[in-house]
Amino acid sequence: MSVPAIIKIIDLHKSFGNLEVLKGIDVTLGESELVFILGPSGSGKSTLLRCCNRLEQAQRGQILFDGTDILKPDTEINAIRQQIGMVFQSFNLYPHLSVLGNICLALRKVKKFSKKQAREIAFHQLERVGLVDKSDNFPSELSGGQQQRVAIARALALDPKVMLFDEPTSALDPELVGDVLGVMKDLKNSGMTMLVVSHEMRFARSAADRIIFMDGGNIVEEGPPEQMFDNPQHQRTRSFLQQVGY
Amino acid sequence: MDQIIDQFFNFKIMLEAWPIMWRGLMMTLLICAAVIPLGLIGGLLVALAGTSSTTWFRWLVIVYIDLFRAIPPLVLLILIYSGLPFAGIRLSPFTAVCLAFFLNNSAYFGEVYRAGIESIGEGQSEAARSTGLTQIQTMAYVVLPQAVRNVLPDLISNTIEVVKLTSLASVVALPELLYSSDMARSLTYNASPIVMAALLYLIILLPAVRALTRFEQKLAAQ
Amino acid sequence: MSAWERFLHTFFNRDVIIQYLPDIGKGFIVTCELAILVVISGIAMGFILAMVRAYQILPVNLIIVGFVDVLRSLPPLVLVLLFYFGLPNIGVVLSGFVVLWLVLAAVLAAFAEEIIWAGITSINKGQWEAARSTGLGMTQTLVYVILPQAIRMTIPPMTNRTIAITKNTALGTVIGVGEILNQATTAQSFSSNASPLMVGAIVYVLLFVPIVVLGRWIETRFAWKNA
């Protein structure tokens, strides 16, 4: 890769008790790259994503973000987290706050913006995901797809350098998936760096720059989408793609 | 029938007893004003301590909660009021009441808050932490507001119990509503002052109990 | 005497404890008797009230709701004093034991009725309709279909409330019922030593901590099952 790396994961190990779920992972994420992680459930892909935000604590290895190792205990993790946006499978919107309140909370409390500034940013991001008219609604009044778009706006509002997506569409009804993928596609076109765990194969093929296939806590193979889908090198990749019907 | 009215609903005696009853009522309200905030804040601190990541400390909090939920509040009050003087610590009745109720209420309220905090899914704090909020900010802005809302009926019901509990202060001769009415009873050889105290408690608490029932029904209907 | 010895002498005096332990033992039995009586009669009465309420007879329901709300609002000690000192004036003399039993049972009945009623109303209307459509009568539906489902969710709040009210047996000390606290305070004033009080408190802890822990266990178990 010739583009400068934003995230560089080096020999990452993570265990839950005796169960080793990441067995030495190396990934480099270049600027404006969209990297897709595929793999069967239990392959460790979600754990890998959560380690990048230190929601999970890895035991060994390094994750360099802009050259800083975020795994070091003395790293200002809350400062780094603002620059790494995260979108969850189950949205995790705050049910006691309005859409605007959800987006403004970190802007006000972490970035210390004034109320007016925070609202401006929030509206700008809501415009981006097409939900300006829902600003005063509460999460329970929105559809799943709308909630996930608000969650994306909440992460984008902090002006992150990279966005992590943890199965963003798998809790959605099929007819709502398209809106969320559309927002992600727009993001990609605007040059956002993204690391995505998802089962949306068609989206992976059309939007990803690179695809990583994980199984059993290891990276089995990686490459551009055409190669991964049309000519996978490993038996395990082939059987996975067959299983998901691709 | 006349005898019942004369002995329990004697208006003349009630009127005579009114000044002392009024002072008792004020004392009851004063105790409430002291012990309700103490319990609400103490309980919150207990519950927050219970979220510690240190296992033995978490167990210590559970032991505290269960211990003070197990000891009858009157036993605690008498232990503090007439036991501590043997160790040279002599507390005024008011201080003894505040201390005993603090220990008791912080355990009860602590358990309520704890249940509330546990009712909030892990995803909420993960989302908050992923946007850079600190642990304390996450607790204050994301977890607690939802937790308190989830256990609001229990908080209200506990507060009602605390108000009722203040009647125990009469046992250590703190002149609150019940003590005053019992004084008036022993002076007049007539139970009407106690009926009057009961009516005053009803005026304070019956609307609260009714509102709580309504509130719970509304929540259940959702 | 060192400070530690003085502390032991005052709060855990072996001789005093041995002398008064039989009295506190007697108190323990009285507390247990009262507790069992209160729990059984209180919950049984709560059940009956809730079932009667299910028949939706307006005047009857008003009386039940009034009884429940008043007893939930009044401090039990007020009722204890009222009945213990008031009733003799109109020629009704009840022992402290009986007064305490009746008052606490009535208070528990009120709370139990409220909890069971909430359980009954939480059962989906379709359950009533399904049962009635198979020809079951009102009472049969209540007993065989509604209550078995309702009871499960009433267990955690009922346990907590029962513990709280059973602890009120200590109020007996105010009207001379010879329960644990009464025996302990009497022994304290005779011996001029705090040990009996400490023993009394410890006996309460031994009596109620297992029940509180059981209540906690029931709560988590049932919460998990309902999830």
XYZ file of C-alpha atoms in Angstrom:
695
model
C 0.000 0.000 0.000
C 1.399 3.344 -0.949
C -1.176 5.447 0.937
C -0.215 6.305 4.542
C -1.622 3.907 7.144
C -4.214 5.197 9.617
C -4.556 1.991 11.573
C -1.823 -0.597 11.747
C -2.564 -3.764 13.709
C 0.513 -5.812 14.536
C 0.450 -9.375 15.884
C -2.729 -8.903 17.923
C -3.669 -11.613 20.429
C -6.876 -11.737 22.433
C -8.237 -14.461 24.719
C -11.399 -14.817 26.752
C -10.242 -17.043 29.590
C -8.694 -20.085 27.917
C -10.307 -19.398 24.564
C -7.981 -17.630 22.168
C -10.143 -15.687 19.709
C -7.416 -13.661 17.970
C -4.207 -15.559 17.251
C -1.865 -12.931 15.916
C -3.629 -10.573 13.532
C -1.853 -8.127 11.205
C -3.938 -5.565 9.331
C -3.048 -2.255 7.785
C -5.764 0.234 6.972
C -4.698 2.974 4.582
C -6.229 6.412 4.292
C -9.625 6.469 2.536
C -9.609 2.707 2.307
C -12.701 0.625 2.850
C -11.705 -2.763 4.199
C -14.286 -5.460 4.632
C -13.838 -8.316 7.092
C -15.686 -11.518 6.246
C -15.802 -14.766 8.133
C -18.059 -17.283 9.871
C -19.450 -16.411 13.310
C -16.883 -17.052 15.988
C -14.039 -16.241 13.621
C -13.051 -13.280 15.810
C -13.943 -10.510 13.347
C -16.179 -8.553 15.731
C -13.628 -8.913 18.517
C -10.955 -7.525 16.220
C -13.119 -4.504 15.490
C -13.865 -3.918 19.169
C -10.175 -4.110 20.030
C -9.557 -1.169 17.692
C -11.616 0.994 20.063
C -10.351 -0.762 23.186
C -13.871 -1.908 24.039
C -12.026 -5.203 24.325
C -8.598 -5.298 25.888
C -6.118 -7.282 23.796
C -3.419 -9.225 25.621
C -0.558 -8.914 23.176
C 0.369 -6.951 20.070
C -0.008 -3.369 18.940
C -2.677 -1.242 17.337
C -1.119 1.912 15.961
C -3.538 4.734 15.281
C -1.766 7.617 13.561
C 1.429 6.173 15.019
C 0.146 5.967 18.639
C -0.223 2.536 20.200
C -3.755 2.633 21.605
C -3.218 -0.532 23.618
C -0.664 1.089 25.913
C -2.250 1.748 29.324
C -1.020 5.354 29.383
C -2.657 6.247 26.050
C -5.408 8.892 26.362
C -8.024 6.455 25.091
C -10.962 8.839 25.324
C -9.180 11.361 23.119
C -8.475 8.624 20.564
C -11.994 7.235 20.690
C -13.378 10.535 19.395
C -11.329 9.984 16.255
C -12.506 6.402 15.807
C -16.229 6.265 15.170
C -18.069 3.060 15.939
C -21.415 1.784 14.696
C -22.991 -1.170 16.490
C -25.175 -4.001 15.317
C -27.881 -3.073 17.849
C -27.586 0.724 17.227
C -27.239 1.447 20.978
C -28.954 4.798 20.739
C -29.690 6.361 24.115
C -33.441 5.838 24.583
C -33.784 8.679 27.101
C -32.422 11.305 24.709
C -33.878 12.696 21.478
C -32.071 12.184 18.182
C -30.440 15.572 18.647
C -29.547 14.732 22.256
C -27.925 11.491 21.147
C -25.668 13.292 18.704
C -24.900 16.285 20.916
C -23.937 14.444 24.116
C -20.320 13.671 23.229
C -19.968 16.928 21.302
C -20.815 18.838 24.467
C -19.193 16.658 27.109
C -16.113 15.384 25.295
C -15.427 18.079 22.722
C -16.838 20.807 25.010
C -18.655 22.552 22.168
C -21.298 25.144 22.974
C -24.915 24.118 22.652
C -25.236 26.142 19.463
C -22.125 24.691 17.855
C -23.160 21.172 18.791
C -26.613 21.635 17.268
C -25.128 22.972 14.063
C -22.856 19.981 13.715
C -25.682 17.615 14.597
C -27.974 19.076 11.953
C -25.232 18.927 9.389
C -24.681 15.234 10.091
C -28.421 14.514 10.132
C -28.604 16.101 6.708
C -25.889 13.742 5.570
C -27.931 10.703 6.618
C -31.215 12.261 5.448
C -32.959 12.554 8.807
C -33.075 16.270 9.587
C -36.838 16.097 10.091
C -36.419 13.510 12.858
C -34.146 15.619 15.063
C -36.679 15.975 17.880
C -37.941 12.405 17.789
C -36.919 9.778 20.291
C -35.199 6.582 19.148
C -38.272 4.476 19.955
C -40.225 6.486 17.365
C -37.841 5.578 14.534
C -37.541 2.498 12.347
C -34.471 0.311 12.730
C -32.897 1.718 9.595
C -33.466 5.274 10.775
C -32.010 4.453 14.174
C -28.883 3.050 12.588
C -28.507 6.144 10.421
C -28.778 8.312 13.547
C -26.103 6.127 15.158
C -23.883 6.745 12.137
C -24.536 10.493 12.396
C -23.678 10.346 16.102
C -20.298 8.816 15.290
C -19.632 11.134 12.330
C -20.400 14.228 14.391
C -17.130 13.798 16.263
C -15.310 14.129 12.927
C -13.521 10.776 13.157
C -10.591 9.760 10.980
C -11.864 6.226 10.700
C -15.212 4.496 11.111
C -15.723 0.987 12.457
C -18.932 -0.824 11.481
C -19.870 -3.907 13.493
C -22.519 -5.756 11.462
C -24.476 -2.526 10.957
C -27.315 -4.095 8.962
C -27.803 -7.520 10.511
C -30.463 -6.349 12.995
C -32.485 -4.667 10.232
C -35.469 -5.828 8.248
C -34.339 -6.546 4.648
C -36.194 -3.567 3.163
C -34.361 -1.140 5.483
C -30.848 -2.385 4.732
C -30.534 -0.352 1.541
C -30.798 3.052 3.253
C -27.976 2.257 5.654
C -25.750 0.859 2.906
C -26.483 3.979 0.882
C -25.196 6.158 3.693
C -22.092 3.999 3.944
C -21.512 4.263 0.212
C -21.747 8.068 0.407
C -19.239 8.004 3.221
C -16.871 5.948 1.138
C -17.206 8.376 -1.755
C -16.406 11.297 0.552
C -13.094 9.637 1.362
C -13.790 8.214 4.829
C -11.565 5.386 6.027
C -13.724 2.443 7.035
C -13.344 -0.987 8.583
C -16.514 -3.023 8.165
C -17.630 -6.357 9.574
C -20.724 -7.433 7.670
C -22.381 -10.178 5.676
C -23.540 -7.877 2.886
C -21.610 -9.647 0.125
C -22.917 -7.618 -2.735
C -22.027 -4.387 -0.980
C -18.587 -5.781 -0.156
C -17.984 -6.561 -3.764
C -19.074 -3.198 -5.104
C -17.689 -0.873 -2.435
C -14.702 -2.506 -0.738
C -11.103 -1.781 -1.690
C -9.908 -4.887 0.052
C -11.438 -7.935 1.675
C -10.060 -9.859 4.599
C -11.307 -13.352 5.292
C -10.975 -14.530 8.892
C -11.530 -17.952 10.381
C -10.714 -19.393 13.794
C -8.913 -16.270 15.000
C -6.587 -16.029 11.989
C -6.562 -14.111 8.753
C -6.866 -16.803 6.106
C -6.400 -14.557 3.109
C -6.930 -11.033 1.897
C -7.095 -9.253 -1.416
C -9.182 -7.081 -3.717
C -12.857 -8.080 -4.035
C -12.579 -9.476 -7.555
C -9.865 -11.896 -6.500
C -11.581 -12.852 -3.233
C -14.956 -13.545 -4.787
C -13.972 -14.904 -8.168
C -10.742 -16.654 -7.445
C -10.247 -17.348 -3.730
C -6.948 -19.073 -3.016
C -7.916 -21.032 0.089
C -10.277 -23.924 0.509
C -11.754 -22.348 3.674
C -12.586 -19.129 1.854
C -14.213 -21.074 -0.947
C -16.375 -23.162 1.365
C -17.432 -20.075 3.335
C -18.507 -18.252 0.192
C -20.364 -21.348 -0.914
C -22.138 -21.619 2.438
C -23.398 -18.047 2.324
C -24.594 -18.780 -1.182
C -22.285 -16.564 -3.122
C -71.070 3.321 69.314
C -71.002 6.495 71.378
C -68.209 4.961 73.365
C -66.163 4.343 70.209
C -66.658 7.926 69.062
C -65.793 9.223 72.500
C -62.641 7.118 72.768
C -61.325 7.293 69.198
C -62.858 10.309 67.483
C -63.205 12.771 70.346
C -63.103 16.115 68.608
C -62.654 18.109 71.813
C -59.570 16.160 72.802
C -58.178 16.381 69.290
C -58.542 20.126 69.399
C -56.779 20.290 72.758
C -53.957 18.125 71.491
C -53.528 20.105 68.266
C -50.622 22.384 69.346
C -48.446 19.487 70.476
C -49.493 17.448 67.418
C -48.506 20.301 65.138
C -45.049 20.458 66.671
C -44.795 16.704 66.258
C -45.791 16.958 62.611
C -43.122 19.594 62.020
C -40.519 17.331 63.633
C -41.625 14.435 61.419
C -41.210 16.626 58.345
C -37.806 17.772 59.609
C -36.678 14.149 60.004
C -37.935 13.410 56.492
C -36.051 16.399 55.113
C -32.867 15.001 56.644
C -33.169 11.261 56.053
C -34.715 11.135 52.571
C -31.856 13.011 50.848
C -29.349 11.102 52.994
C -30.861 7.804 51.876
C -31.163 8.773 48.207
C -27.577 10.009 48.011
C -26.141 7.289 50.250
C -27.913 4.637 48.193
C -26.514 6.091 44.988
C -22.997 5.991 46.414
C -23.515 2.399 47.545
C -24.768 1.405 44.084
C -21.893 3.182 42.335
C -19.445 1.424 44.646
C -21.151 -1.787 43.551
C -20.102 -1.176 39.933
C -16.411 -1.322 40.906
C -14.313 -3.672 38.817
C -12.600 -5.010 41.960
C -14.319 -8.245 42.895
C -13.737 -8.226 46.667
C -14.943 -4.641 46.887
C -18.120 -5.526 45.006
C -18.720 -8.352 47.461
C -18.174 -5.960 50.349
C -20.923 -3.741 48.946
C -23.300 -6.715 48.693
C -22.505 -7.694 52.282
C -23.250 -4.109 53.366
C -26.561 -4.069 51.506
C -27.715 -7.464 52.750
C -26.579 -6.850 56.330
C -28.509 -3.624 56.715
C -31.511 -5.013 54.904
C -31.513 -7.909 57.377
C -31.381 -5.914 60.619
C -34.780 -4.479 61.586
C -34.469 -0.673 61.578
C -35.738 -0.466 65.158
C -32.984 -2.833 66.313
C -30.422 -0.684 64.524
C -31.822 2.477 66.072
C -31.771 1.075 69.604
C -28.314 -0.370 69.070
C -27.043 3.057 68.073
C -29.012 5.054 70.617
C -28.575 2.918 73.726
C -25.678 0.641 72.733
C -23.125 3.209 71.622
C -23.141 5.108 74.966
C -21.441 2.031 76.451
C -18.540 2.863 74.143
C -18.629 6.455 75.314
C -20.439 7.688 72.204
C -23.612 9.495 73.193
C -25.723 10.692 70.275
C -28.766 12.942 70.454
C -31.993 11.181 69.463
C -32.063 13.147 66.212
C -28.501 12.199 65.268
C -29.113 8.575 66.241
C -32.222 8.491 64.036
C -30.325 10.028 61.121
C -27.446 7.564 61.468
C -29.655 4.486 61.824
C -31.855 5.511 58.909
C -28.846 6.368 56.791
C -27.435 2.855 57.233
C -30.822 1.244 56.609
C -31.938 3.478 53.733
C -28.650 3.560 51.873
C -28.815 -0.248 51.760
C -32.404 -0.284 50.500
C -31.961 2.561 48.013
C -28.587 1.094 47.027
C -30.277 -2.157 46.055
C -32.882 -0.285 44.006
C -30.284 1.766 42.100
C -28.180 -1.361 41.614
C -31.083 -3.175 39.973
C -31.636 -0.110 37.797
C -28.027 0.089 36.668
C -28.027 -3.637 35.921
C -31.150 -3.239 33.797
C -29.231 -1.072 31.308
C -27.584 -3.127 28.592
C -23.845 -3.200 28.050
C -24.341 -1.665 24.579
C -25.296 1.686 26.082
C -22.024 2.181 27.908
C -20.081 0.776 24.959
C -21.689 3.290 22.618
C -20.965 6.098 25.070
C -17.368 5.003 25.632
C -16.863 4.669 21.862
C -17.607 8.379 21.488
C -14.936 9.223 24.034
C -17.064 9.823 27.134
C -15.222 8.882 30.323
C -16.511 6.200 32.679
C -17.956 8.831 35.017
C -19.582 10.782 32.176
C -21.040 7.556 30.790
C -22.543 6.776 34.191
C -23.862 10.302 34.717
C -25.313 11.071 31.280
C -26.175 7.709 29.778
C -26.599 4.915 32.336
C -28.015 6.633 35.434
C -30.771 8.675 33.741
C -32.132 5.459 32.209
C -31.546 3.426 35.366
C -33.413 5.902 37.567
C -36.284 5.996 35.128
C -36.501 2.202 35.110
C -36.694 1.954 38.901
C -38.630 5.144 39.592
C -41.628 3.279 41.072
C -39.328 1.450 43.482
C -37.604 4.699 44.458
C -40.972 6.295 45.193
C -42.222 3.285 47.118
C -39.006 3.252 49.155
C -39.380 6.931 49.932
C -42.896 6.295 51.212
C -41.500 3.559 53.441
C -38.902 5.989 54.797
C -41.601 8.472 55.781
C -43.448 5.695 57.601
C -40.204 4.606 59.210
C -39.775 7.997 60.888
C -42.441 6.892 63.380
C -39.783 4.648 64.937
C -38.063 7.779 66.217
C -40.780 7.875 68.890
C -39.083 4.904 70.559
C -35.991 7.017 71.347
C -38.209 9.857 72.633
C -37.738 12.126 69.653
C -40.926 14.235 69.767
C -42.185 13.561 66.256
C -45.801 12.987 65.253
C -46.347 9.554 66.798
C -44.451 10.366 70.006
C -46.447 13.548 70.469
C -49.735 11.758 69.911
C -48.784 9.042 72.380
C -47.883 11.729 74.933
C -51.282 13.305 74.410
C -52.912 9.877 74.729
C -51.278 9.163 78.075
C -52.251 12.617 79.366
C -55.889 12.368 78.273
C -56.427 8.601 78.690
C -58.021 8.733 75.270
C -56.885 7.236 71.942
C -58.178 10.101 69.797
C -54.750 11.786 69.480
C -53.350 8.602 67.927
C -56.270 8.482 65.501
C -55.412 12.066 64.691
C -51.781 11.137 64.066
C -53.005 8.329 61.803
C -55.148 10.817 59.888
C -52.177 13.151 59.471
C -50.035 10.304 58.148
C -52.855 9.461 55.748
C -53.048 13.055 54.529
C -49.345 12.963 53.729
C -49.023 9.438 52.365
C -52.365 8.324 50.933
C -52.085 10.565 47.850
C -48.539 9.322 47.314
C -49.600 5.678 47.590
C -52.513 6.268 45.217
C -50.304 8.073 42.712
C -47.740 5.294 42.897
C -50.398 2.670 42.165
C -51.625 4.683 39.191
C -48.069 5.133 37.955
C -47.332 1.400 38.220
C -50.548 0.544 36.388
C -49.608 2.952 33.624
C -46.165 1.396 33.274
C -47.632 -2.115 33.269
C -50.023 -1.114 30.491
C -47.187 -0.004 28.223
C -7.489 -3.389 81.132
C -6.520 -2.689 77.529
C -8.930 -0.889 75.236
C -9.635 -4.142 73.417
C -10.436 -5.959 76.654
C -12.673 -3.113 77.724
C -14.463 -3.312 74.387
C -14.981 -7.044 74.763
C -16.086 -6.619 78.363
C -18.702 -4.055 77.344
C -20.031 -5.485 74.100
C -19.218 -9.195 74.163
C -19.130 -10.051 77.866
C -19.076 -13.829 78.174
C -20.652 -14.014 81.616
C -23.460 -11.624 80.734
C -24.111 -13.437 77.482
C -24.300 -16.824 79.185
C -26.639 -15.431 81.812
C -29.102 -13.891 79.377
C -28.815 -16.225 76.413
C -31.805 -18.324 77.575
C -33.982 -15.186 77.656
C -32.901 -14.175 74.179
C -33.535 -17.759 73.082
C -37.093 -17.423 74.369
C -37.362 -14.166 72.447
C -36.123 -15.925 69.327
C -38.955 -18.442 69.603
C -41.553 -15.698 70.079
C -40.190 -13.809 67.055
C -40.346 -16.980 64.949
C -43.898 -17.775 66.090
C -45.025 -14.257 65.266
C -43.242 -14.251 61.926
C -44.802 -17.542 60.825
C -48.286 -16.481 61.909
C -47.966 -13.119 60.166
C -46.630 -14.565 56.921
C -49.238 -17.317 56.626
C -52.285 -15.297 57.626
C -51.153 -12.125 55.820
C -50.453 -13.754 52.470
C -53.583 -15.937 52.675
C -55.703 -12.874 53.317
C -53.973 -11.000 50.488
C -54.849 -13.848 48.140
C -58.474 -13.882 49.183
C -58.762 -10.107 48.764
C -57.183 -10.185 45.303
C -59.464 -13.010 44.178
C -62.553 -11.257 45.480
C -61.425 -8.130 43.655
C -61.277 -10.082 40.389
C -65.085 -10.391 40.463
C -65.282 -6.635 39.889
C -68.175 -5.909 42.259
C -67.882 -2.141 42.592
C -68.792 -1.500 46.259
C -66.699 -4.481 47.384
C -63.746 -3.329 45.325
C -63.930 0.174 46.743
C -63.719 -1.267 50.235
C -60.773 -3.485 49.301
C -58.863 -0.673 47.594
C -59.579 1.638 50.536
C -58.366 -0.965 53.042
C -55.224 -1.623 50.985
C -54.320 2.021 50.444
C -54.857 2.991 54.082
C -52.752 0.116 55.374
C -50.017 0.866 52.874
C -49.977 4.499 54.002
C -49.933 4.092 57.781
C -46.786 3.344 59.770
C -47.415 -0.036 61.458
C -46.316 1.374 64.815
C -49.227 3.841 64.721
C -51.675 0.947 64.349
C -49.910 -1.060 67.043
C -50.196 1.765 69.566
C -53.730 2.590 68.506
C -55.026 -0.933 69.048
C -52.919 -1.793 72.065
C -53.747 1.352 74.039
C -57.061 2.301 72.463
C -59.071 -0.912 72.430
C -59.056 -1.468 76.238
C -60.871 1.875 76.596
C -63.892 0.342 74.857
C -63.592 -2.914 76.782
C -61.613 -4.965 74.261
C -58.408 -6.230 75.840
C -55.990 -8.002 73.499
C -52.501 -9.162 74.412
C -49.557 -7.397 72.815
C -48.810 -10.579 70.889
C -52.275 -10.690 69.319
C -52.279 -6.959 68.510
C -48.905 -7.213 66.789
C -49.974 -10.321 64.878
C -53.231 -8.747 63.659
C -51.622 -5.450 62.666
C -48.686 -6.968 60.796
C -50.901 -9.590 59.122
C -53.283 -6.853 57.957
C -50.407 -4.746 56.603
C -48.909 -7.736 54.805
C -52.371 -8.635 53.454
C -52.668 -5.141 51.974
C -49.304 -5.284 50.229
C -49.867 -8.893 49.153
C -53.251 -8.019 47.647
C -51.663 -5.227 45.634
C -48.855 -7.473 44.373
C -51.166 -10.365 43.467
C -53.646 -8.024 41.813
C -50.856 -6.562 39.696
C -49.971 -10.143 38.721
C -53.557 -10.955 37.777
C -53.977 -7.836 35.646
C -50.675 -8.490 33.886
C -52.019 -11.709 32.363
C -53.089 -11.251 28.776
C -56.830 -10.883 28.259
C -56.649 -13.651 25.686
C -55.964 -16.121 28.503
C -59.314 -15.258 30.086
C -61.094 -15.490 26.759
C -59.471 -18.794 25.844
C -60.334 -20.336 29.210
C -63.907 -19.026 29.201
C -64.385 -20.222 25.603
C -63.634 -23.780 26.717
C -66.463 -23.533 29.234
C -64.433 -22.856 32.378
C -66.243 -20.679 34.891
C -64.942 -17.413 36.303
C -63.508 -18.994 39.453
C -62.103 -21.960 37.544
C -60.384 -19.641 35.073
C -58.919 -17.676 37.956
C -57.697 -20.733 39.844
C -56.492 -22.967 37.002
C -55.374 -20.498 34.339
C -54.725 -17.004 35.658
C -53.299 -17.445 39.154
C -50.706 -20.096 38.213
C -49.252 -17.657 35.679
C -49.638 -14.616 37.916
C -48.006 -16.158 40.966
C -44.667 -16.671 39.281
C -44.117 -12.988 38.734
C -45.378 -12.043 42.183
C -42.731 -14.119 43.929
C -39.824 -11.619 43.916
C -41.782 -8.566 45.157
C -43.708 -10.737 47.590
C -40.496 -12.109 49.083
C -39.041 -8.639 49.588
C -42.215 -7.256 51.098
C -42.647 -10.243 53.386
C -39.112 -9.846 54.706
C -39.631 -6.132 55.346
C -42.865 -6.689 57.236
C -41.599 -9.667 59.211
C -38.755 -7.490 60.491
C -41.452 -5.314 62.086
C -41.944 -8.022 64.726
C -39.283 -5.985 66.566
C -42.011 -3.370 67.153
C -43.330 -5.796 69.789
C -40.783 -4.395 72.191
C -42.799 -1.167 72.414
C -45.877 -2.980 73.764
C -44.060 -5.556 75.865
C -44.148 -8.587 73.581
C -41.242 -10.770 74.712
C -39.537 -11.063 71.334
C -35.799 -10.804 70.647
C -35.396 -7.042 70.885
C -37.558 -6.845 73.996
C -35.545 -9.550 75.764
C -32.305 -7.914 74.691
C -33.173 -4.424 75.901
C -34.547 -5.782 79.177
C -31.349 -7.756 79.735
C -29.308 -4.703 78.858
C -30.938 -2.599 81.538
C -30.640 -5.354 84.158
C -27.000 -6.044 83.398
C -25.930 -2.475 82.565
C -23.969 -3.998 79.735
C -24.336 -3.757 75.956
C -23.673 -7.449 75.309
C -27.318 -8.618 75.289
C -28.128 -5.971 72.661
C -25.220 -7.121 70.521
C -26.357 -10.725 70.845
C -29.901 -9.681 69.949
C -28.659 -7.879 66.846
C -26.566 -10.894 65.856
C -29.560 -13.207 66.287
C -31.575 -10.956 63.953
C -28.750 -11.042 61.425
C -28.555 -14.841 61.630
C -32.318 -15.041 61.237
C -32.754 -12.608 58.353
C -29.532 -12.650 56.315
C -30.306 -16.130 54.902
C -33.801 -14.925 53.984
C -32.472 -11.753 52.357
C -29.923 -13.780 50.394
C -32.666 -16.210 49.397
C -34.772 -13.256 48.241
C -31.869 -11.978 46.136
C -31.434 -15.432 44.610
C -35.142 -15.717 43.816
C -35.075 -12.277 42.229
C -32.196 -13.027 39.845
C -33.524 -16.487 39.044
C -36.980 -15.278 38.152
C -35.750 -12.216 36.327
C -33.601 -14.476 34.205
C -36.433 -16.863 33.469
C -38.761 -14.083 32.398
C -36.216 -12.521 30.099
